């Protein structure tokens, strides 16, 4: 029982178990993006650097960094052609909303992320929910 109370306290106090970044990591990622922007033909390197910066921003302890990460991800998701890249960005956006306290939007994005993940296999989030329900129901 004490463990459950601790977890509930962690959740409501904002002490989640997500990794966090300090300003030095964010600054390092910003430098990496600036260097990648200078390279003439390295769009892939720039995209990887931007993804790392987005990760650092949404995992930052500073609310203004989290908001900046959310804004970056919102503008970049429509450009994500590959399902894997789209899923990564949706997940990071969900983390950003979670860190900013918008839990319902975060949950919606996690569900969308799962849909993107399951779609190549012909599965749905509804299927997953049914399977989880079967496991959580007491046997007859």
mmCIF file with all atom_site columns, C-alpha atoms in Angstrom:
data_model
loop_
_atom_site.group_PDB
_atom_site.id
_atom_site.type_symbol
_atom_site.label_atom_id
_atom_site.label_alt_id
_atom_site.label_comp_id
_atom_site.label_asym_id
_atom_site.label_entity_id
_atom_site.label_seq_id
_atom_site.pdbx_PDB_ins_code
_atom_site.Cartn_x
_atom_site.Cartn_y
_atom_site.Cartn_z
_atom_site.occupancy
_atom_site.B_iso_or_equiv
_atom_site.pdbx_formal_charge
_atom_site.auth_seq_id
_atom_site.auth_comp_id
_atom_site.auth_asym_id
_atom_site.auth_atom_id
_atom_site.pdbx_PDB_model_num
ATOM 1   C CA . UNK A 1 1   ? 0.000   0.000   0.000   1.00 0.00 ? 1   UNK A CA 1
ATOM 2   C CA . UNK A 1 2   ? 2.841   2.385   0.815   1.00 0.00 ? 2   UNK A CA 1
ATOM 3   C CA . UNK A 1 3   ? 4.318   1.863   -2.648  1.00 0.00 ? 3   UNK A CA 1
ATOM 4   C CA . UNK A 1 4   ? 1.002   2.809   -4.281  1.00 0.00 ? 4   UNK A CA 1
ATOM 5   C CA . UNK A 1 5   ? 0.750   5.968   -2.190  1.00 0.00 ? 5   UNK A CA 1
ATOM 6   C CA . UNK A 1 6   ? 4.330   6.880   -3.171  1.00 0.00 ? 6   UNK A CA 1
ATOM 7   C CA . UNK A 1 7   ? 3.538   6.422   -6.875  1.00 0.00 ? 7   UNK A CA 1
ATOM 8   C CA . UNK A 1 8   ? 0.396   8.562   -6.618  1.00 0.00 ? 8   UNK A CA 1
ATOM 9   C CA . UNK A 1 9   ? 2.363   11.250  -4.782  1.00 0.00 ? 9   UNK A CA 1
ATOM 10  C CA . UNK A 1 10  ? 5.085   11.146  -7.453  1.00 0.00 ? 10  UNK A CA 1
ATOM 11  C CA . UNK A 1 11  ? 2.503   11.512  -10.200 1.00 0.00 ? 11  UNK A CA 1
ATOM 12  C CA . UNK A 1 12  ? 0.701   14.484  -8.683  1.00 0.00 ? 12  UNK A CA 1
ATOM 13  C CA . UNK A 1 13  ? 3.859   16.206  -7.482  1.00 0.00 ? 13  UNK A CA 1
ATOM 14  C CA . UNK A 1 14  ? 5.355   16.193  -10.970 1.00 0.00 ? 14  UNK A CA 1
ATOM 15  C CA . UNK A 1 15  ? 8.165   13.836  -9.969  1.00 0.00 ? 15  UNK A CA 1
ATOM 16  C CA . UNK A 1 16  ? 7.640   11.524  -12.912 1.00 0.00 ? 16  UNK A CA 1
ATOM 17  C CA . UNK A 1 17  ? 10.085  8.845   -13.934 1.00 0.00 ? 17  UNK A CA 1
ATOM 18  C CA . UNK A 1 18  ? 10.779  10.407  -17.323 1.00 0.00 ? 18  UNK A CA 1
ATOM 19  C CA . UNK A 1 19  ? 14.375  11.381  -17.962 1.00 0.00 ? 19  UNK A CA 1
ATOM 20  C CA . UNK A 1 20  ? 15.126  15.071  -17.700 1.00 0.00 ? 20  UNK A CA 1
ATOM 21  C CA . UNK A 1 21  ? 17.649  17.371  -19.366 1.00 0.00 ? 21  UNK A CA 1
ATOM 22  C CA . UNK A 1 22  ? 19.489  20.291  -17.918 1.00 0.00 ? 22  UNK A CA 1
ATOM 23  C CA . UNK A 1 23  ? 20.154  23.526  -19.839 1.00 0.00 ? 23  UNK A CA 1
ATOM 24  C CA . UNK A 1 24  ? 23.679  22.388  -20.795 1.00 0.00 ? 24  UNK A CA 1
ATOM 25  C CA . UNK A 1 25  ? 22.311  19.430  -22.756 1.00 0.00 ? 25  UNK A CA 1
ATOM 26  C CA . UNK A 1 26  ? 19.777  21.666  -24.513 1.00 0.00 ? 26  UNK A CA 1
ATOM 27  C CA . UNK A 1 27  ? 22.554  24.136  -25.388 1.00 0.00 ? 27  UNK A CA 1
ATOM 28  C CA . UNK A 1 28  ? 24.702  21.309  -26.756 1.00 0.00 ? 28  UNK A CA 1
ATOM 29  C CA . UNK A 1 29  ? 21.846  20.127  -28.962 1.00 0.00 ? 29  UNK A CA 1
ATOM 30  C CA . UNK A 1 30  ? 21.291  23.687  -30.188 1.00 0.00 ? 30  UNK A CA 1
ATOM 31  C CA . UNK A 1 31  ? 24.974  23.919  -31.174 1.00 0.00 ? 31  UNK A CA 1
ATOM 32  C CA . UNK A 1 32  ? 24.688  20.585  -32.972 1.00 0.00 ? 32  UNK A CA 1
ATOM 33  C CA . UNK A 1 33  ? 21.690  21.876  -34.985 1.00 0.00 ? 33  UNK A CA 1
ATOM 34  C CA . UNK A 1 34  ? 23.572  25.067  -35.877 1.00 0.00 ? 34  UNK A CA 1
ATOM 35  C CA . UNK A 1 35  ? 26.543  23.019  -37.119 1.00 0.00 ? 35  UNK A CA 1
ATOM 36  C CA . UNK A 1 36  ? 24.293  20.674  -39.114 1.00 0.00 ? 36  UNK A CA 1
ATOM 37  C CA . UNK A 1 37  ? 22.604  23.661  -40.765 1.00 0.00 ? 37  UNK A CA 1
ATOM 38  C CA . UNK A 1 38  ? 26.005  24.775  -42.096 1.00 0.00 ? 38  UNK A CA 1
ATOM 39  C CA . UNK A 1 39  ? 26.639  21.481  -43.900 1.00 0.00 ? 39  UNK A CA 1
ATOM 40  C CA . UNK A 1 40  ? 25.627  21.807  -47.556 1.00 0.00 ? 40  UNK A CA 1
ATOM 41  C CA . UNK A 1 41  ? 24.093  18.422  -48.322 1.00 0.00 ? 41  UNK A CA 1
ATOM 42  C CA . UNK A 1 42  ? 23.338  16.807  -45.004 1.00 0.00 ? 42  UNK A CA 1
ATOM 43  C CA . UNK A 1 43  ? 19.571  17.021  -44.596 1.00 0.00 ? 43  UNK A CA 1
ATOM 44  C CA . UNK A 1 44  ? 19.535  13.686  -42.760 1.00 0.00 ? 44  UNK A CA 1
ATOM 45  C CA . UNK A 1 45  ? 22.105  14.935  -40.233 1.00 0.00 ? 45  UNK A CA 1
ATOM 46  C CA . UNK A 1 46  ? 20.047  18.095  -39.710 1.00 0.00 ? 46  UNK A CA 1
ATOM 47  C CA . UNK A 1 47  ? 16.863  16.078  -39.161 1.00 0.00 ? 47  UNK A CA 1
ATOM 48  C CA . UNK A 1 48  ? 18.630  13.850  -36.618 1.00 0.00 ? 48  UNK A CA 1
ATOM 49  C CA . UNK A 1 49  ? 20.000  16.912  -34.818 1.00 0.00 ? 49  UNK A CA 1
ATOM 50  C CA . UNK A 1 50  ? 16.554  18.528  -34.739 1.00 0.00 ? 50  UNK A CA 1
ATOM 51  C CA . UNK A 1 51  ? 15.060  15.328  -33.327 1.00 0.00 ? 51  UNK A CA 1
ATOM 52  C CA . UNK A 1 52  ? 17.702  15.243  -30.568 1.00 0.00 ? 52  UNK A CA 1
ATOM 53  C CA . UNK A 1 53  ? 17.004  18.908  -29.790 1.00 0.00 ? 53  UNK A CA 1
ATOM 54  C CA . UNK A 1 54  ? 13.257  18.193  -29.636 1.00 0.00 ? 54  UNK A CA 1
ATOM 55  C CA . UNK A 1 55  ? 13.947  15.298  -27.270 1.00 0.00 ? 55  UNK A CA 1
ATOM 56  C CA . UNK A 1 56  ? 16.083  17.500  -25.031 1.00 0.00 ? 56  UNK A CA 1
ATOM 57  C CA . UNK A 1 57  ? 13.524  20.316  -25.011 1.00 0.00 ? 57  UNK A CA 1
ATOM 58  C CA . UNK A 1 58  ? 10.502  18.193  -24.047 1.00 0.00 ? 58  UNK A CA 1
ATOM 59  C CA . UNK A 1 59  ? 12.571  16.465  -21.358 1.00 0.00 ? 59  UNK A CA 1
ATOM 60  C CA . UNK A 1 60  ? 13.844  19.778  -19.976 1.00 0.00 ? 60  UNK A CA 1
ATOM 61  C CA . UNK A 1 61  ? 13.022  20.897  -16.451 1.00 0.00 ? 61  UNK A CA 1
ATOM 62  C CA . UNK A 1 62  ? 12.336  24.402  -17.770 1.00 0.00 ? 62  UNK A CA 1
ATOM 63  C CA . UNK A 1 63  ? 8.704   24.941  -18.876 1.00 0.00 ? 63  UNK A CA 1
ATOM 64  C CA . UNK A 1 64  ? 9.737   27.383  -21.619 1.00 0.00 ? 64  UNK A CA 1
ATOM 65  C CA . UNK A 1 65  ? 11.982  24.696  -23.146 1.00 0.00 ? 65  UNK A CA 1
ATOM 66  C CA . UNK A 1 66  ? 9.138   22.175  -23.030 1.00 0.00 ? 66  UNK A CA 1
ATOM 67  C CA . UNK A 1 67  ? 6.839   24.643  -24.820 1.00 0.00 ? 67  UNK A CA 1
ATOM 68  C CA . UNK A 1 68  ? 9.501   25.283  -27.453 1.00 0.00 ? 68  UNK A CA 1
ATOM 69  C CA . UNK A 1 69  ? 9.892   21.539  -27.991 1.00 0.00 ? 69  UNK A CA 1
ATOM 70  C CA . UNK A 1 70  ? 6.130   21.154  -28.368 1.00 0.00 ? 70  UNK A CA 1
ATOM 71  C CA . UNK A 1 71  ? 6.070   23.931  -30.987 1.00 0.00 ? 71  UNK A CA 1
ATOM 72  C CA . UNK A 1 72  ? 8.975   22.371  -32.921 1.00 0.00 ? 72  UNK A CA 1
ATOM 73  C CA . UNK A 1 73  ? 7.338   18.960  -32.954 1.00 0.00 ? 73  UNK A CA 1
ATOM 74  C CA . UNK A 1 74  ? 3.917   20.284  -33.963 1.00 0.00 ? 74  UNK A CA 1
ATOM 75  C CA . UNK A 1 75  ? 5.412   21.900  -37.052 1.00 0.00 ? 75  UNK A CA 1
ATOM 76  C CA . UNK A 1 76  ? 7.603   18.925  -37.966 1.00 0.00 ? 76  UNK A CA 1
ATOM 77  C CA . UNK A 1 77  ? 5.084   16.064  -37.639 1.00 0.00 ? 77  UNK A CA 1
ATOM 78  C CA . UNK A 1 78  ? 3.305   16.785  -40.957 1.00 0.00 ? 78  UNK A CA 1
ATOM 79  C CA . UNK A 1 79  ? 6.706   16.485  -42.691 1.00 0.00 ? 79  UNK A CA 1
ATOM 80  C CA . UNK A 1 80  ? 7.444   13.051  -41.200 1.00 0.00 ? 80  UNK A CA 1
ATOM 81  C CA . UNK A 1 81  ? 7.139   10.743  -44.203 1.00 0.00 ? 81  UNK A CA 1
ATOM 82  C CA . UNK A 1 82  ? 8.270   7.538   -42.512 1.00 0.00 ? 82  UNK A CA 1
ATOM 83  C CA . UNK A 1 83  ? 5.961   5.891   -39.952 1.00 0.00 ? 83  UNK A CA 1
ATOM 84  C CA . UNK A 1 84  ? 8.875   5.309   -37.573 1.00 0.00 ? 84  UNK A CA 1
ATOM 85  C CA . UNK A 1 85  ? 9.841   8.988   -37.628 1.00 0.00 ? 85  UNK A CA 1
ATOM 86  C CA . UNK A 1 86  ? 6.198   10.024  -37.222 1.00 0.00 ? 86  UNK A CA 1
ATOM 87  C CA . UNK A 1 87  ? 5.830   7.697   -34.241 1.00 0.00 ? 87  UNK A CA 1
ATOM 88  C CA . UNK A 1 88  ? 8.978   9.102   -32.606 1.00 0.00 ? 88  UNK A CA 1
ATOM 89  C CA . UNK A 1 89  ? 7.738   12.656  -32.996 1.00 0.00 ? 89  UNK A CA 1
ATOM 90  C CA . UNK A 1 90  ? 4.238   11.810  -31.754 1.00 0.00 ? 90  UNK A CA 1
ATOM 91  C CA . UNK A 1 91  ? 5.751   10.158  -28.690 1.00 0.00 ? 91  UNK A CA 1
ATOM 92  C CA . UNK A 1 92  ? 7.967   13.171  -27.971 1.00 0.00 ? 92  UNK A CA 1
ATOM 93  C CA . UNK A 1 93  ? 5.000   15.490  -28.425 1.00 0.00 ? 93  UNK A CA 1
ATOM 94  C CA . UNK A 1 94  ? 3.040   13.335  -25.948 1.00 0.00 ? 94  UNK A CA 1
ATOM 95  C CA . UNK A 1 95  ? 5.944   13.649  -23.488 1.00 0.00 ? 95  UNK A CA 1
ATOM 96  C CA . UNK A 1 96  ? 5.913   17.418  -23.954 1.00 0.00 ? 96  UNK A CA 1
ATOM 97  C CA . UNK A 1 97  ? 2.200   17.667  -23.254 1.00 0.00 ? 97  UNK A CA 1
ATOM 98  C CA . UNK A 1 98  ? 2.594   15.369  -20.256 1.00 0.00 ? 98  UNK A CA 1
ATOM 99  C CA . UNK A 1 99  ? 5.421   17.521  -18.890 1.00 0.00 ? 99  UNK A CA 1
ATOM 100 C CA . UNK A 1 100 ? 3.304   20.647  -19.403 1.00 0.00 ? 100 UNK A CA 1
ATOM 101 C CA . UNK A 1 101 ? 0.343   19.110  -17.535 1.00 0.00 ? 101 UNK A CA 1
ATOM 102 C CA . UNK A 1 102 ? -1.946  18.519  -20.535 1.00 0.00 ? 102 UNK A CA 1
ATOM 103 C CA . UNK A 1 103 ? -2.551  14.866  -19.696 1.00 0.00 ? 103 UNK A CA 1
ATOM 104 C CA . UNK A 1 104 ? -5.603  14.299  -21.903 1.00 0.00 ? 104 UNK A CA 1
ATOM 105 C CA . UNK A 1 105 ? -3.804  15.551  -25.011 1.00 0.00 ? 105 UNK A CA 1
ATOM 106 C CA . UNK A 1 106 ? -0.789  13.451  -24.048 1.00 0.00 ? 106 UNK A CA 1
ATOM 107 C CA . UNK A 1 107 ? -2.952  10.340  -23.793 1.00 0.00 ? 107 UNK A CA 1
ATOM 108 C CA . UNK A 1 108 ? -4.590  11.063  -27.158 1.00 0.00 ? 108 UNK A CA 1
ATOM 109 C CA . UNK A 1 109 ? -1.169  11.341  -28.766 1.00 0.00 ? 109 UNK A CA 1
ATOM 110 C CA . UNK A 1 110 ? -0.004  8.082   -27.188 1.00 0.00 ? 110 UNK A CA 1
ATOM 111 C CA . UNK A 1 111 ? -3.056  6.386   -28.709 1.00 0.00 ? 111 UNK A CA 1
ATOM 112 C CA . UNK A 1 112 ? -2.262  7.941   -32.094 1.00 0.00 ? 112 UNK A CA 1
ATOM 113 C CA . UNK A 1 113 ? 1.327   6.784   -31.711 1.00 0.00 ? 113 UNK A CA 1
ATOM 114 C CA . UNK A 1 114 ? 0.110   3.236   -31.057 1.00 0.00 ? 114 UNK A CA 1
ATOM 115 C CA . UNK A 1 115 ? -2.137  3.412   -34.129 1.00 0.00 ? 115 UNK A CA 1
ATOM 116 C CA . UNK A 1 116 ? 0.852   4.387   -36.272 1.00 0.00 ? 116 UNK A CA 1
ATOM 117 C CA . UNK A 1 117 ? 2.849   1.562   -34.715 1.00 0.00 ? 117 UNK A CA 1
ATOM 118 C CA . UNK A 1 118 ? 0.126   -1.075  -35.197 1.00 0.00 ? 118 UNK A CA 1
ATOM 119 C CA . UNK A 1 119 ? -1.082  -0.091  -38.677 1.00 0.00 ? 119 UNK A CA 1
ATOM 120 C CA . UNK A 1 120 ? 1.583   -2.024  -40.664 1.00 0.00 ? 120 UNK A CA 1
ATOM 121 C CA . UNK A 1 121 ? 0.472   -5.174  -38.851 1.00 0.00 ? 121 UNK A CA 1
ATOM 122 C CA . UNK A 1 122 ? -3.242  -4.633  -39.445 1.00 0.00 ? 122 UNK A CA 1
ATOM 123 C CA . UNK A 1 123 ? -3.851  -4.157  -35.719 1.00 0.00 ? 123 UNK A CA 1
ATOM 124 C CA . UNK A 1 124 ? -5.697  -1.348  -33.947 1.00 0.00 ? 124 UNK A CA 1
ATOM 125 C CA . UNK A 1 125 ? -5.661  0.312   -30.557 1.00 0.00 ? 125 UNK A CA 1
ATOM 126 C CA . UNK A 1 126 ? -9.191  -1.052  -30.083 1.00 0.00 ? 126 UNK A CA 1
ATOM 127 C CA . UNK A 1 127 ? -7.792  -4.560  -30.507 1.00 0.00 ? 127 UNK A CA 1
ATOM 128 C CA . UNK A 1 128 ? -5.112  -3.833  -27.900 1.00 0.00 ? 128 UNK A CA 1
ATOM 129 C CA . UNK A 1 129 ? -7.713  -2.445  -25.488 1.00 0.00 ? 129 UNK A CA 1
ATOM 130 C CA . UNK A 1 130 ? -9.817  -5.597  -25.877 1.00 0.00 ? 130 UNK A CA 1
ATOM 131 C CA . UNK A 1 131 ? -6.799  -7.822  -25.264 1.00 0.00 ? 131 UNK A CA 1
ATOM 132 C CA . UNK A 1 132 ? -5.855  -5.868  -22.136 1.00 0.00 ? 132 UNK A CA 1
ATOM 133 C CA . UNK A 1 133 ? -9.451  -6.053  -20.907 1.00 0.00 ? 133 UNK A CA 1
ATOM 134 C CA . UNK A 1 134 ? -9.403  -9.830  -21.301 1.00 0.00 ? 134 UNK A CA 1
ATOM 135 C CA . UNK A 1 135 ? -6.309  -9.998  -19.117 1.00 0.00 ? 135 UNK A CA 1
ATOM 136 C CA . UNK A 1 136 ? -7.706  -7.721  -16.442 1.00 0.00 ? 136 UNK A CA 1
ATOM 137 C CA . UNK A 1 137 ? -11.104 -9.394  -16.076 1.00 0.00 ? 137 UNK A CA 1
ATOM 138 C CA . UNK A 1 138 ? -11.414 -12.042 -13.364 1.00 0.00 ? 138 UNK A CA 1
ATOM 139 C CA . UNK A 1 139 ? -11.972 -15.566 -14.713 1.00 0.00 ? 139 UNK A CA 1
ATOM 140 C CA . UNK A 1 140 ? -15.530 -16.906 -14.734 1.00 0.00 ? 140 UNK A CA 1
#
